[in-house]
CSV table of C-alpha atoms in Angstrom, one decimal:
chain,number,residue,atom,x,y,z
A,1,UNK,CA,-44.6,46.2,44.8
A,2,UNK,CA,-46.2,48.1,42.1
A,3,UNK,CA,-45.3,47.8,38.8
A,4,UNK,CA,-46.5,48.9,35.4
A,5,UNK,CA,-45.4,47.3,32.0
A,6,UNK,CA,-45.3,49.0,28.9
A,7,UNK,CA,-45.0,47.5,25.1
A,8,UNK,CA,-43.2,48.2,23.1
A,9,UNK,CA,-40.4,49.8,24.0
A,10,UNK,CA,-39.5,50.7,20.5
A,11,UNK,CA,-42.4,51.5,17.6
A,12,UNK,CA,-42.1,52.4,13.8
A,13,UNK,CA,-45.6,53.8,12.3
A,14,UNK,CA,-45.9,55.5,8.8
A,15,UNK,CA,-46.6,58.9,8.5
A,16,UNK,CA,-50.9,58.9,8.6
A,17,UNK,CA,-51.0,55.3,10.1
A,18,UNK,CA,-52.4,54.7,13.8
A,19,UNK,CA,-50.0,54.0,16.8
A,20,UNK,CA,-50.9,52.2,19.8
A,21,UNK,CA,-48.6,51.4,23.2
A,22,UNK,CA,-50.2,49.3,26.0
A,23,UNK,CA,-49.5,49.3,29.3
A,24,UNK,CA,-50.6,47.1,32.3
A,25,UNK,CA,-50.4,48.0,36.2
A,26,UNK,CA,-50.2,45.5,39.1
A,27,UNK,CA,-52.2,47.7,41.5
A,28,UNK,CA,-55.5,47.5,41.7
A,29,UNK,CA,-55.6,50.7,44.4
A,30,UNK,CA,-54.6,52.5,41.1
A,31,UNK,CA,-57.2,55.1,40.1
A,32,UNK,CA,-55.5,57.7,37.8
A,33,UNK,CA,-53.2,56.7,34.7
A,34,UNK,CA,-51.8,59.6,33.1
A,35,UNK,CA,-49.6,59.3,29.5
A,36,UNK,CA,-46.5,61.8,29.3
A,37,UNK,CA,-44.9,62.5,25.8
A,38,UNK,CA,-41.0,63.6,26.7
A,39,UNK,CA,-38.9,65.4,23.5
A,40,UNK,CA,-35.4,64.6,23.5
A,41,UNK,CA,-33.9,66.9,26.3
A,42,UNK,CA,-37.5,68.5,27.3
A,43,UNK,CA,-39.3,67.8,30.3
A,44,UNK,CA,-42.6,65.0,30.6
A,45,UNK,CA,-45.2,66.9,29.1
A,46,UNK,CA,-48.8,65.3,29.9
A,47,UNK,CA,-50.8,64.9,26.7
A,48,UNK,CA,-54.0,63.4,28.0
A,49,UNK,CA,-55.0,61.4,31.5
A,50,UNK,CA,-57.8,59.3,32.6
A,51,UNK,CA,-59.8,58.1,35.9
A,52,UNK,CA,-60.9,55.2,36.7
A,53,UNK,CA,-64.6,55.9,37.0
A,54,UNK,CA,-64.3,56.4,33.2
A,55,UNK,CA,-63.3,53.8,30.2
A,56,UNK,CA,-62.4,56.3,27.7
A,57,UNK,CA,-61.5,59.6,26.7
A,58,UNK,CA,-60.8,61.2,23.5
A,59,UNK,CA,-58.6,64.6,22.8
A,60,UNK,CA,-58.4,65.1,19.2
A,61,UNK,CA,-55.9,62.7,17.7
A,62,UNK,CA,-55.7,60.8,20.8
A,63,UNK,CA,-57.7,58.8,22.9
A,64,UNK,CA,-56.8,56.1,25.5
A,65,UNK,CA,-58.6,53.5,27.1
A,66,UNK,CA,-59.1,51.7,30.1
A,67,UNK,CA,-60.1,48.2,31.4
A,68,UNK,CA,-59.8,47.9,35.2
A,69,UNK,CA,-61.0,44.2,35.4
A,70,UNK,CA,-58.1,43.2,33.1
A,71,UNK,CA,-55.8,46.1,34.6
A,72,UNK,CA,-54.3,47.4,31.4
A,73,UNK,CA,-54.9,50.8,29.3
A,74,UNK,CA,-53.9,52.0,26.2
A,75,UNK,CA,-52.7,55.3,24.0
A,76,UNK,CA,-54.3,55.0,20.8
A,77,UNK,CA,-52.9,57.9,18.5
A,78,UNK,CA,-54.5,58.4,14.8
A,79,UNK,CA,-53.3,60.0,11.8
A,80,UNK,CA,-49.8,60.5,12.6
A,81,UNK,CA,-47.8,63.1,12.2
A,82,UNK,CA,-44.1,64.0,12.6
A,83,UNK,CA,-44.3,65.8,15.4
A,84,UNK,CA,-46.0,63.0,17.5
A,85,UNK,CA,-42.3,61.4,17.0
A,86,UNK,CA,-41.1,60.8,21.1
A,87,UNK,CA,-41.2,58.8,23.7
A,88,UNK,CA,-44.2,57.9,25.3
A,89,UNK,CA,-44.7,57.1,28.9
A,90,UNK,CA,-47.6,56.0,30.7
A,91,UNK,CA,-48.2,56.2,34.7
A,92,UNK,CA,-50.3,54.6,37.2
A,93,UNK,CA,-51.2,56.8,40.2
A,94,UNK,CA,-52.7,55.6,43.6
A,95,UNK,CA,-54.9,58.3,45.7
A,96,UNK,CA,-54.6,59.9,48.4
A,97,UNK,CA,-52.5,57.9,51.1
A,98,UNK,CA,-53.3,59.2,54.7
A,99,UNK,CA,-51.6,62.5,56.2
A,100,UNK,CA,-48.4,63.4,55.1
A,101,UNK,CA,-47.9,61.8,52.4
A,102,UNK,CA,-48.8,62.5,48.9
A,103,UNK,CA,-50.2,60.2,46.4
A,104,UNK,CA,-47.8,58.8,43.9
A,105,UNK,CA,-47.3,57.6,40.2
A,106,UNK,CA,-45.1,55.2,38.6
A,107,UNK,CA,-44.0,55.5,35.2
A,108,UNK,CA,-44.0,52.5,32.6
A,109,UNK,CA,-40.7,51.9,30.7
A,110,UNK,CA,-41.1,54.1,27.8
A,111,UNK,CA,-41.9,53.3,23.8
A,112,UNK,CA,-39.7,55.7,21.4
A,113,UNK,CA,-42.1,56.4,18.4
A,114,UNK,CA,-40.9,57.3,15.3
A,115,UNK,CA,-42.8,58.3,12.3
A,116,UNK,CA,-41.8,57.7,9.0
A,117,UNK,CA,-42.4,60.3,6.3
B,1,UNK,CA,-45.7,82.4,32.7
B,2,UNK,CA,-43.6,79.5,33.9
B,3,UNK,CA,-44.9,77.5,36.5
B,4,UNK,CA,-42.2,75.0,37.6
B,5,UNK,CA,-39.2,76.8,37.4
B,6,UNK,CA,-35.6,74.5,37.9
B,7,UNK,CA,-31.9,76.1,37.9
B,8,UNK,CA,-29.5,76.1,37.0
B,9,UNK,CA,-30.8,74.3,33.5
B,10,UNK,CA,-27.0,72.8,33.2
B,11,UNK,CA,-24.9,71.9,36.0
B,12,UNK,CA,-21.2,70.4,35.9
B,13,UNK,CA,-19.5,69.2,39.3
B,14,UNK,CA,-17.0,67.3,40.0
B,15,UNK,CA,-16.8,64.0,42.0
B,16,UNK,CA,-17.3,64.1,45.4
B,17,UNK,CA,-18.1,67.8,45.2
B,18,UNK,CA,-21.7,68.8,46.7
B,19,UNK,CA,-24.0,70.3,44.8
B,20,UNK,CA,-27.6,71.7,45.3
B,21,UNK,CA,-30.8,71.7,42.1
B,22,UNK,CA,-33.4,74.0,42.8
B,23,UNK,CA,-37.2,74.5,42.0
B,24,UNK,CA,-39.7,76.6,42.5
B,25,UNK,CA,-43.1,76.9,41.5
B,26,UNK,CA,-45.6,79.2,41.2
B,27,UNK,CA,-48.9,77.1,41.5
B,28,UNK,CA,-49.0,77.6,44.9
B,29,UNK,CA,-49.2,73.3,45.3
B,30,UNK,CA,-48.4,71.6,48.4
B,31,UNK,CA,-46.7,68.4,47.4
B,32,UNK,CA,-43.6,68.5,45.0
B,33,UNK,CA,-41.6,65.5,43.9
B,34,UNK,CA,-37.7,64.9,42.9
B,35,UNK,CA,-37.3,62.6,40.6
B,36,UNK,CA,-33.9,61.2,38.5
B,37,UNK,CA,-34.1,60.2,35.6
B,38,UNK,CA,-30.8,58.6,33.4
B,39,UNK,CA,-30.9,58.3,29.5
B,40,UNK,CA,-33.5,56.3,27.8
B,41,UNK,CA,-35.5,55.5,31.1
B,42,UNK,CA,-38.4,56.5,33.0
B,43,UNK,CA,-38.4,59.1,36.0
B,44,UNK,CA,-37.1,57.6,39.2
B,45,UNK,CA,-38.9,59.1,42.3
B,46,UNK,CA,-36.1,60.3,44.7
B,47,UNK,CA,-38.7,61.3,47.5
B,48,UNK,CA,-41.7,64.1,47.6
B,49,UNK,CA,-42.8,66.8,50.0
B,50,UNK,CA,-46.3,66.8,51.0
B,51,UNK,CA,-46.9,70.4,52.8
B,52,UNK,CA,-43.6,70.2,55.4
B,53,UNK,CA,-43.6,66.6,55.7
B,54,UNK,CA,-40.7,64.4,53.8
B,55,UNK,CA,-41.4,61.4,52.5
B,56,UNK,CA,-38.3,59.6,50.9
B,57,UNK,CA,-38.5,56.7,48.8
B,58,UNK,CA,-37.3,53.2,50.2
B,59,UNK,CA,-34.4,52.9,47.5
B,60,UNK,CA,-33.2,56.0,47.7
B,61,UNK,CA,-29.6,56.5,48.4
B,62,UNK,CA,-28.6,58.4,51.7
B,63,UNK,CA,-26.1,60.8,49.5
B,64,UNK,CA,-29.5,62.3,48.2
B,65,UNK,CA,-31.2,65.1,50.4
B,66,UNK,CA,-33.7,67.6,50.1
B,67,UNK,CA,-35.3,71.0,51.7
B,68,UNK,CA,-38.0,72.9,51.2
B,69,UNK,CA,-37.6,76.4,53.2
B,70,UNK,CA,-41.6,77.3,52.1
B,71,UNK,CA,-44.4,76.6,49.4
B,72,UNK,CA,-42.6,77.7,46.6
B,73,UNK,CA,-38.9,76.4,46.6
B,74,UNK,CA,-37.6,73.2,47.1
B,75,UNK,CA,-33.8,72.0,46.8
B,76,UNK,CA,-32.3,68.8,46.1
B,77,UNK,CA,-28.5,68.4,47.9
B,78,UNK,CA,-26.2,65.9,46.5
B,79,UNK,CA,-23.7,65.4,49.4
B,80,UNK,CA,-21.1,64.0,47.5
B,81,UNK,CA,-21.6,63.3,43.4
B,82,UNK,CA,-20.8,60.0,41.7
B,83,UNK,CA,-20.2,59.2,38.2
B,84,UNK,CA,-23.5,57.3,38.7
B,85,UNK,CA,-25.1,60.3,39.4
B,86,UNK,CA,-25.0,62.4,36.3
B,87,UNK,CA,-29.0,62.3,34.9
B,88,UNK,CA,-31.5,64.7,34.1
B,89,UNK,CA,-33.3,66.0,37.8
B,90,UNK,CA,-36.7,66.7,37.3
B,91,UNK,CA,-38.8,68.2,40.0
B,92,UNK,CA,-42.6,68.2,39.6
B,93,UNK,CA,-46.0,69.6,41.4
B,94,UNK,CA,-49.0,68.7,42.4
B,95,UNK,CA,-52.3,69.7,44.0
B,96,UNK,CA,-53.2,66.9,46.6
B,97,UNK,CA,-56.1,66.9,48.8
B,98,UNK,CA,-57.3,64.8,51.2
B,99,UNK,CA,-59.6,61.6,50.4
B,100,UNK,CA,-58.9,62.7,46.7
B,101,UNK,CA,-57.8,60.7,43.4
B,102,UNK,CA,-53.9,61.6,42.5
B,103,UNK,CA,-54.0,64.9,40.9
B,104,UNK,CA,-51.5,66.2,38.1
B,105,UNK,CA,-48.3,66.7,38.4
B,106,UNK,CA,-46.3,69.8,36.7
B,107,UNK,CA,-42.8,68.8,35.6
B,108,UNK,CA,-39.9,71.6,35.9
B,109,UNK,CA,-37.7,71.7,32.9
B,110,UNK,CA,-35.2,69.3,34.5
B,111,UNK,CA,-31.6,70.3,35.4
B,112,UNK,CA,-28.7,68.0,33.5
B,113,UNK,CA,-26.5,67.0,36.1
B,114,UNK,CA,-22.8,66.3,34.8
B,115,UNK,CA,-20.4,64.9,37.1
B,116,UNK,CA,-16.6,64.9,35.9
């Protein structure tokens, strides 16, 4: 069925340094991978997304990339800042599948980032 | 200006007791989406409207249902609560349209589910 990996689970970055998480998806229908940033108690909150016609986008401080040959993308997050402190998820989303039903996305397993001052 | 709108925000029950999450939303989208999710884990589809038509996932357990009286509101009935049932519900939106890439969903706040 379809899967997506994500590493690492767990990541430590200083304060200022970059952070990256990668994730890889198993289905090659897959043509929309949004990244979710969830506060402890607080609900997914999408912080960027990308389609697969494109191979990178850039918001700011963030920026993810995608390689559809290999099947993997990435969250790239520079000059970090306490705030960015959560956990990340990342998604894989298949289209539109036929009437009735509504396209859906799985979720990675999560990376808890924590930013050292 | 909320969009996705879930209550109660905290909800206690006691085993075997029904209970019933709601959402509503004000985005006027056609497909919204239950989804579970437990402590330090990712959000676990339950199943997803698309207009009128259910869709329920395959691993779904039969003690979880769900109705959606119109557009906006959309309820999620535990028939009878487990311990293994306590989580975070999270419903979400989205805008589908036909032959179109997955669009964004719209989480709720998420109602915590405690089961005593």
């Amino acid at each position: 069925g379809e899967n997506v990996e994500q590493h690492p689970s767990t990541l430590s970055v200083q304060e200022g340094d970059s952070a990256v998480i990668k994730c890889t998806y198993s289905d090659s229908a897959s043509n929309y991978f949004p990244w979710y940033k969830q506060e402890l108690g607080k609900r997914p909150q999408l912080i960027i997304d990308i389609r697969s016609n494109v191979g990178e986008k850039k918001d700011q401080r963030i920026a993810v990339t995608l390689n559809k040959t290999a099947k993997h993308f990435s969250l790239h997050i520079t000059e970090t800042q306490p705030e960015d402190s959560a956990v990340y998820f990342c998604a894989a989303g298949t289209g539109w599948r036929g009437y009735s039903s509504a396209s859906k996305i799985i979720f990675g397993s999560g990376t808890r980032l924590s930013i050292r001052p | 200006d909320a969009m996705v709108i879930q209550n109660p925000r905290y909800q206690v029950t006691q085993f075997g007791k029904p209970v019933t999450l709601s959402c509503s939303q004000t985005l006027n989208h056609n497909v919204m989406y239950w989804y579970q999710q437990k402590s330090s884990q990712a959000p676990k589809l339950l199943f997803h409207y698309y207009d009128k038509d259910f869709n329920n996932e395959a691993d779904t357990p039969d003690n979880f249902q769900s109705r959606r009286p119109n557009t906006s509101f959309c309820f999620l009935d535990i028939r009878s609560p487990g311990l293994g049932d306590a989580a975070m519900y999270l419903c979400a939106t989205s805008r589908d349209k036909e032959g179109h890439s997955t669009d964004t969903q719209y989480f709720g706040p998420g109602t915590r589910l405690t089961v005593l």
